[in-house]
PDB file of C-alpha atoms in Angstrom:
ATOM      1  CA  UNK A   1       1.569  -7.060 -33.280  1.00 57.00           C
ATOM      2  CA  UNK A   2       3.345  -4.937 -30.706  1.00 80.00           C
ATOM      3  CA  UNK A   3       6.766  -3.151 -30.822  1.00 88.00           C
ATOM      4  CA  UNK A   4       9.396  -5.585 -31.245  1.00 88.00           C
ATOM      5  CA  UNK A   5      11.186  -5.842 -27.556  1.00 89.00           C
ATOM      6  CA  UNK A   6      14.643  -8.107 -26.335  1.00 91.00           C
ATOM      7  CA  UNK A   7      13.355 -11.306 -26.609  1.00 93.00           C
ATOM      8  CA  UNK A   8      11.876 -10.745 -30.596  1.00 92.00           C
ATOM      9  CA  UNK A   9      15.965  -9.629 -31.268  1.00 94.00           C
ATOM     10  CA  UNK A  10      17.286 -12.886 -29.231  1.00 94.00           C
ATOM     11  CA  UNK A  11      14.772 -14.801 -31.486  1.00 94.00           C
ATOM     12  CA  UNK A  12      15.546 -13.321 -34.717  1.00 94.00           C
ATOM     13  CA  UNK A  13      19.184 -14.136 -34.235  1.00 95.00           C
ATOM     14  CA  UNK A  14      18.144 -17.881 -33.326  1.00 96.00           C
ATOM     15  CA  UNK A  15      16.036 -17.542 -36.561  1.00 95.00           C
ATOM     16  CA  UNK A  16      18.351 -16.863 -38.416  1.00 95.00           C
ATOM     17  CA  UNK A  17      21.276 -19.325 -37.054  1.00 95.00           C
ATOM     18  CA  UNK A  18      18.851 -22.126 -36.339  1.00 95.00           C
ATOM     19  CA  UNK A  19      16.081 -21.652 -38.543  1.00 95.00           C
ATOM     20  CA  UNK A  20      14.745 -25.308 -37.807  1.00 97.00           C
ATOM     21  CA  UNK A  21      14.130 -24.434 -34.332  1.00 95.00           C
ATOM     22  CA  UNK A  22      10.654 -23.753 -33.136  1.00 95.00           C
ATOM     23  CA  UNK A  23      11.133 -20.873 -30.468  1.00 94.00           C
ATOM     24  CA  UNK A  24       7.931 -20.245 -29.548  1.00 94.00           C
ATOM     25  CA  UNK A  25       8.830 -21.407 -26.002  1.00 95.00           C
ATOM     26  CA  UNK A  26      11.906 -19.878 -25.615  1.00 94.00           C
ATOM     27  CA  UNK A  27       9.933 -16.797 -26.493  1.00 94.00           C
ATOM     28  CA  UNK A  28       7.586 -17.206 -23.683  1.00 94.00           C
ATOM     29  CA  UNK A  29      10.053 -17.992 -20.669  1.00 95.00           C
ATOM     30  CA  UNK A  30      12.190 -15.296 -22.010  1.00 95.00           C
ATOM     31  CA  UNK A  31       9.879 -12.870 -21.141  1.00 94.00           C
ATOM     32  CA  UNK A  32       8.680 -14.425 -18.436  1.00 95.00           C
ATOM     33  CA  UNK A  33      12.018 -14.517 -16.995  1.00 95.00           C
ATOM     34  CA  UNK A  34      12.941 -10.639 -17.730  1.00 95.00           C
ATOM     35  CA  UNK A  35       9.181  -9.833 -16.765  1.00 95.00           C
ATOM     36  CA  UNK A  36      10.172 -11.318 -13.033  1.00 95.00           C
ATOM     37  CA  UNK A  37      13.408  -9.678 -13.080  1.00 96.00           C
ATOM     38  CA  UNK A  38      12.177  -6.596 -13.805  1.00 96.00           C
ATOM     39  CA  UNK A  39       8.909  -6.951 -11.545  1.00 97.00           C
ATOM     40  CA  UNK A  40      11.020  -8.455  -8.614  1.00 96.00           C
ATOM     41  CA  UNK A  41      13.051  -5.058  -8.374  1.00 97.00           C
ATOM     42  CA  UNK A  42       9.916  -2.910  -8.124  1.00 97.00           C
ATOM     43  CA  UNK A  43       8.778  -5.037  -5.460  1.00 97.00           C
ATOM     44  CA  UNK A  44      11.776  -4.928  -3.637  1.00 97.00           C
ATOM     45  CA  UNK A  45      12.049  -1.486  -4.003  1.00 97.00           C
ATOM     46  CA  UNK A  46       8.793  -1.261  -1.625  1.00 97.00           C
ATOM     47  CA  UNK A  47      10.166  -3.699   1.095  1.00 97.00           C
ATOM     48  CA  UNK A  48      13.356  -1.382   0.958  1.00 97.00           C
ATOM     49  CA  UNK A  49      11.255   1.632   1.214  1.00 97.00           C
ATOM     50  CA  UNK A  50       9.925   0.246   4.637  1.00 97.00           C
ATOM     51  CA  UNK A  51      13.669  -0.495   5.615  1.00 96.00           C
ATOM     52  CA  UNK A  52      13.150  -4.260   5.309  1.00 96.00           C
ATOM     53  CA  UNK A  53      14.697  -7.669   3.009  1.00 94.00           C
ATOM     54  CA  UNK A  54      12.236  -9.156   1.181  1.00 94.00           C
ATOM     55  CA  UNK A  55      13.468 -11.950   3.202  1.00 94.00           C
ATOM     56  CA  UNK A  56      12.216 -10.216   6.423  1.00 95.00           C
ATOM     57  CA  UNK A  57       9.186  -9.210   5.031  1.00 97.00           C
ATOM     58  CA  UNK A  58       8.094 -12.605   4.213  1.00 96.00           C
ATOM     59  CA  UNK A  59       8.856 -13.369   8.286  1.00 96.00           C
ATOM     60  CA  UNK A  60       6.697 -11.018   9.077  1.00 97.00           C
ATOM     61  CA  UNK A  61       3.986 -11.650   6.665  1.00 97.00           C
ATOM     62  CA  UNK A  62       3.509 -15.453   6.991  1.00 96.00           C
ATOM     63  CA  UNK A  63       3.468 -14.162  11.296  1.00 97.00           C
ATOM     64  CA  UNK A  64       0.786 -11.971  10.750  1.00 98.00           C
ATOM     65  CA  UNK A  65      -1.163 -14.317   8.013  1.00 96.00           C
ATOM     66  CA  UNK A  66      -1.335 -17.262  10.609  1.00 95.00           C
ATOM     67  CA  UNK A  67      -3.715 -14.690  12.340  1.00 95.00           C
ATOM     68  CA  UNK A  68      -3.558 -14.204  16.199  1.00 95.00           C
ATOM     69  CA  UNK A  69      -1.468 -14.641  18.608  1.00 94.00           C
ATOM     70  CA  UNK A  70       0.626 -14.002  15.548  1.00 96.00           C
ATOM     71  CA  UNK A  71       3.508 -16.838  16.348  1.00 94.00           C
ATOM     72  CA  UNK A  72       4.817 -19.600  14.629  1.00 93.00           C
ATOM     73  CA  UNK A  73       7.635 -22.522  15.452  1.00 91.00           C
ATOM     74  CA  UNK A  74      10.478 -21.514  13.770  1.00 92.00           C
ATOM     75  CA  UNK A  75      10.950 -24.870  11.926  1.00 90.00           C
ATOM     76  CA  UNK A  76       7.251 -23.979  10.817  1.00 90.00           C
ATOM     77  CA  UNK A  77       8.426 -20.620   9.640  1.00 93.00           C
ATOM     78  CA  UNK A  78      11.208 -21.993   7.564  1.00 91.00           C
ATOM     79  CA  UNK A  79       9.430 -25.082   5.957  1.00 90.00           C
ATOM     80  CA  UNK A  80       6.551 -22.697   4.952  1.00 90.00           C
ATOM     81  CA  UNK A  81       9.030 -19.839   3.223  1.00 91.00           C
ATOM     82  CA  UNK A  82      11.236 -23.104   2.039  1.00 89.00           C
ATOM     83  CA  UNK A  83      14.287 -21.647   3.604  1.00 88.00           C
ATOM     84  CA  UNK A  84      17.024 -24.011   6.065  1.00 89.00           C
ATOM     85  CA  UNK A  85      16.894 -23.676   9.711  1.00 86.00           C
ATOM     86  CA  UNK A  86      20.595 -21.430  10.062  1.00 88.00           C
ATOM     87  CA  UNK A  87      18.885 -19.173   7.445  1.00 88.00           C
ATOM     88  CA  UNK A  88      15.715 -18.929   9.255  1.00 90.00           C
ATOM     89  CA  UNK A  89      17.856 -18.155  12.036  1.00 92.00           C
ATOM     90  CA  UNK A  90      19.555 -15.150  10.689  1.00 91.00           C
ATOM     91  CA  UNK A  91      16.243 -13.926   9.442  1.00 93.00           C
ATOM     92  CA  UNK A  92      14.875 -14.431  13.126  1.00 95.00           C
ATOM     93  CA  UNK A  93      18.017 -12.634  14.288  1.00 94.00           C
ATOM     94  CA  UNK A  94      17.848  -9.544  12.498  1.00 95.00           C
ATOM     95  CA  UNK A  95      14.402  -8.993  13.381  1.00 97.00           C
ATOM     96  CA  UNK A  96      14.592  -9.449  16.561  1.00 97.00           C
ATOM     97  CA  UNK A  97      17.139  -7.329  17.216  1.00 97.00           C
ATOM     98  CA  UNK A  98      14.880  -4.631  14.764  1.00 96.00           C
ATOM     99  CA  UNK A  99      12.190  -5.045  17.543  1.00 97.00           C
ATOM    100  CA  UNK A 100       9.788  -6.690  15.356  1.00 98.00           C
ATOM    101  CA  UNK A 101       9.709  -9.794  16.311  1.00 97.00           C
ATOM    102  CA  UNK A 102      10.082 -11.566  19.757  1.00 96.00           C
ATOM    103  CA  UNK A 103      11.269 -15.205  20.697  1.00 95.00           C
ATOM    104  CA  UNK A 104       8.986 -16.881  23.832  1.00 93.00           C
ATOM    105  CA  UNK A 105       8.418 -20.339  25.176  1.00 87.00           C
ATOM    106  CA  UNK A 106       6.122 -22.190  23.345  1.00 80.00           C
ATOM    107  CA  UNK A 107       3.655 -22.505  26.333  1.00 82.00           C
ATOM    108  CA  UNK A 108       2.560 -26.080  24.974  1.00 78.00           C
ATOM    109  CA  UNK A 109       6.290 -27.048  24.912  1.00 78.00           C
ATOM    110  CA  UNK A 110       8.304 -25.370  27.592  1.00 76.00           C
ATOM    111  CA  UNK A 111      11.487 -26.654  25.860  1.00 79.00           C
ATOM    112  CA  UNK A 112      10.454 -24.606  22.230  1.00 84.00           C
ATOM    113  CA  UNK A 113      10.245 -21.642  21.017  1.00 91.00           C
ATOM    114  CA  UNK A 114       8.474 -19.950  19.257  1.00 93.00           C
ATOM    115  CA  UNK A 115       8.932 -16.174  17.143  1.00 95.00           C
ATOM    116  CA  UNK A 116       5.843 -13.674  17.556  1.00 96.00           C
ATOM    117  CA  UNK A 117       5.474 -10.642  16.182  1.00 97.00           C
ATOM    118  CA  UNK A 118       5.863  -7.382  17.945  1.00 97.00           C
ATOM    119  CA  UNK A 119       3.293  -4.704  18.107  1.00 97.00           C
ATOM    120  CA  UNK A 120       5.989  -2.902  16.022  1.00 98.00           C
ATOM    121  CA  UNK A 121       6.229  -5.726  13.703  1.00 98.00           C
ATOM    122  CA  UNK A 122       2.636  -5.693  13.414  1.00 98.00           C
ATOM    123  CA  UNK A 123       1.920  -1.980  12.595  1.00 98.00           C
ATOM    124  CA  UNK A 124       5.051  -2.382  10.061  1.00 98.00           C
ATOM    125  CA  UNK A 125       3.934  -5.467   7.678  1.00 98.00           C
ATOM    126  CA  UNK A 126       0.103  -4.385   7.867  1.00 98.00           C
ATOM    127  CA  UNK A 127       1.622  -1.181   6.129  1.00 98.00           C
ATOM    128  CA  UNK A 128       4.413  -2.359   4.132  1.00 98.00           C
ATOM    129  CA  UNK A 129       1.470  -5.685   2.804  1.00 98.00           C
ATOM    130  CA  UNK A 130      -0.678  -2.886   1.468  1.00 97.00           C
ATOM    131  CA  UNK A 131       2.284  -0.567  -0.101  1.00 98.00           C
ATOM    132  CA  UNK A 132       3.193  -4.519  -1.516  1.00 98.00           C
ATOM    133  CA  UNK A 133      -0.400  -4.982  -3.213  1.00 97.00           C
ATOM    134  CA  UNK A 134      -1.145  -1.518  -4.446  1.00 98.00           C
ATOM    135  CA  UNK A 135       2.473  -2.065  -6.035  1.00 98.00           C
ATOM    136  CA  UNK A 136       1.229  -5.170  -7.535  1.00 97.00           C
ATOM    137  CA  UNK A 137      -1.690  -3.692  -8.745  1.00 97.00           C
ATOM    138  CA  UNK A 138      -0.518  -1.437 -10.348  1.00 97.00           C
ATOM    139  CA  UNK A 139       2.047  -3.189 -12.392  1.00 97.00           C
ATOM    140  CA  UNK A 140      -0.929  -5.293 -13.413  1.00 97.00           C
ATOM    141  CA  UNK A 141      -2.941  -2.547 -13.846  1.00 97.00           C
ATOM    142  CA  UNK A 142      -1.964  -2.234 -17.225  1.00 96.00           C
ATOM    143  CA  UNK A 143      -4.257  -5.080 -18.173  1.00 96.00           C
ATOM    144  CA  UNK A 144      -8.006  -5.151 -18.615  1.00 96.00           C
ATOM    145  CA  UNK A 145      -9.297  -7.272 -15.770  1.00 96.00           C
ATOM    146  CA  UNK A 146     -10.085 -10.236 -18.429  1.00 97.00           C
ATOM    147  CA  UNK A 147      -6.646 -10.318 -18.965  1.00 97.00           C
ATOM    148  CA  UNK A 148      -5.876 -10.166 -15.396  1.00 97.00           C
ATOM    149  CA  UNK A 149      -8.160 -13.340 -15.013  1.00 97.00           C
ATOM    150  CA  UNK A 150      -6.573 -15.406 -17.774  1.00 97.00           C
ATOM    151  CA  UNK A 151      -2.840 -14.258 -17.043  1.00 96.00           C
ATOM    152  CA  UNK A 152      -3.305 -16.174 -13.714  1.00 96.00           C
ATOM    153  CA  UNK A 153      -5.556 -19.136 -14.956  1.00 97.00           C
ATOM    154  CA  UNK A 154      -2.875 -19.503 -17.748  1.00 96.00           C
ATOM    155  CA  UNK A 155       0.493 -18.893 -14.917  1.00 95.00           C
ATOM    156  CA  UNK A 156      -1.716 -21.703 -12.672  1.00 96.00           C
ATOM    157  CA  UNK A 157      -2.073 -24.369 -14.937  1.00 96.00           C
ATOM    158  CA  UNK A 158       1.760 -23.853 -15.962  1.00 95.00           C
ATOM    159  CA  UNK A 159       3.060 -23.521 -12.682  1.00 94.00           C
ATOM    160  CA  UNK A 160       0.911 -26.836 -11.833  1.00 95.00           C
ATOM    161  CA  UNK A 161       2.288 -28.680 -14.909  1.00 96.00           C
ATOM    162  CA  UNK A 162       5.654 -28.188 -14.124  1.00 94.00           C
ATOM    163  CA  UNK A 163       5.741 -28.729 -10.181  1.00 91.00           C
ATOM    164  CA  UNK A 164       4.273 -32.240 -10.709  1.00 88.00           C
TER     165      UNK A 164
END
């Protein structure tokens, strides 16, 4: 067994005031939860690095993912990064005016619009994306690849389970 951490204290209070409790769960989502907390700052730490939100970031990502021309409808943008329209706005806003993204007529639509990434946008997220997954890497890195494997076939099959 490894060192005792947080969670195994939280647990052995519950143990001890509810002993008919099964925590195994509790447990699991504890760590999960302080796992993401802890993980999310790292990652942040890179998008702040690069002077960007994580917010922004994942603008400019799901742009350059779509591939080229690199644009997307801004409704599109904010369904696909589950966001509302006034906050895709703001998003939209402060990029823009960062020069790394651009707003043009949709030339299917002359009445739309649509958000494109800049040159500068481009050159930005293609560095700050591989900063991102070397981070990721190596925060995972810690586990043997089998692990690596069954950490996500395990996180799938939850995640699954619980959106349906």
């Amino acid at each position: 067994m490894d060192e005792p951490d947080a969670v195994d204290a939280i647990a052995a209070q519950w143990r001890r005031e509810r002993p008919d409790l099964d925590l195994t769960a509790m447990a699991v989502f504890g760590r999960l939860g302080r796992l993401m907390t802890v993980a999310m700052a790292r990652i942040e730490a890179v998008f702040t690095a690069h002077g960007l939100q994580r917010g922004e970031f994942d603008v400019l990502a799901a742009l350059r993912r779509s591939g080229a021309p690199f644009e997307l409808n801004p409704s599109v943008l904010a369904d696909t990064l589950m966001l509302s329209r006034a906050g895709m706005t703001g998003r939209i806003d402060r990029l823009e005016a960062a020069g790394l993204v651009r707003r043009i007529a949709d030339r299917g639509d002359r009445r739309a619009v649509l958000v494109a990434l800049t040159d500068e946008g481009r050159e930005l997220v293609d560095i700050v994306v591989g900063a991102h997954t070397e981070n990721e890497t190596a925060m995972l890195s810690v586990l043997d690849p089998a692990d690596q494997e069954s950490l996500d076939r395990i996180a799938r099959i939850l995640l699954k389970s619980l959106e349906d």
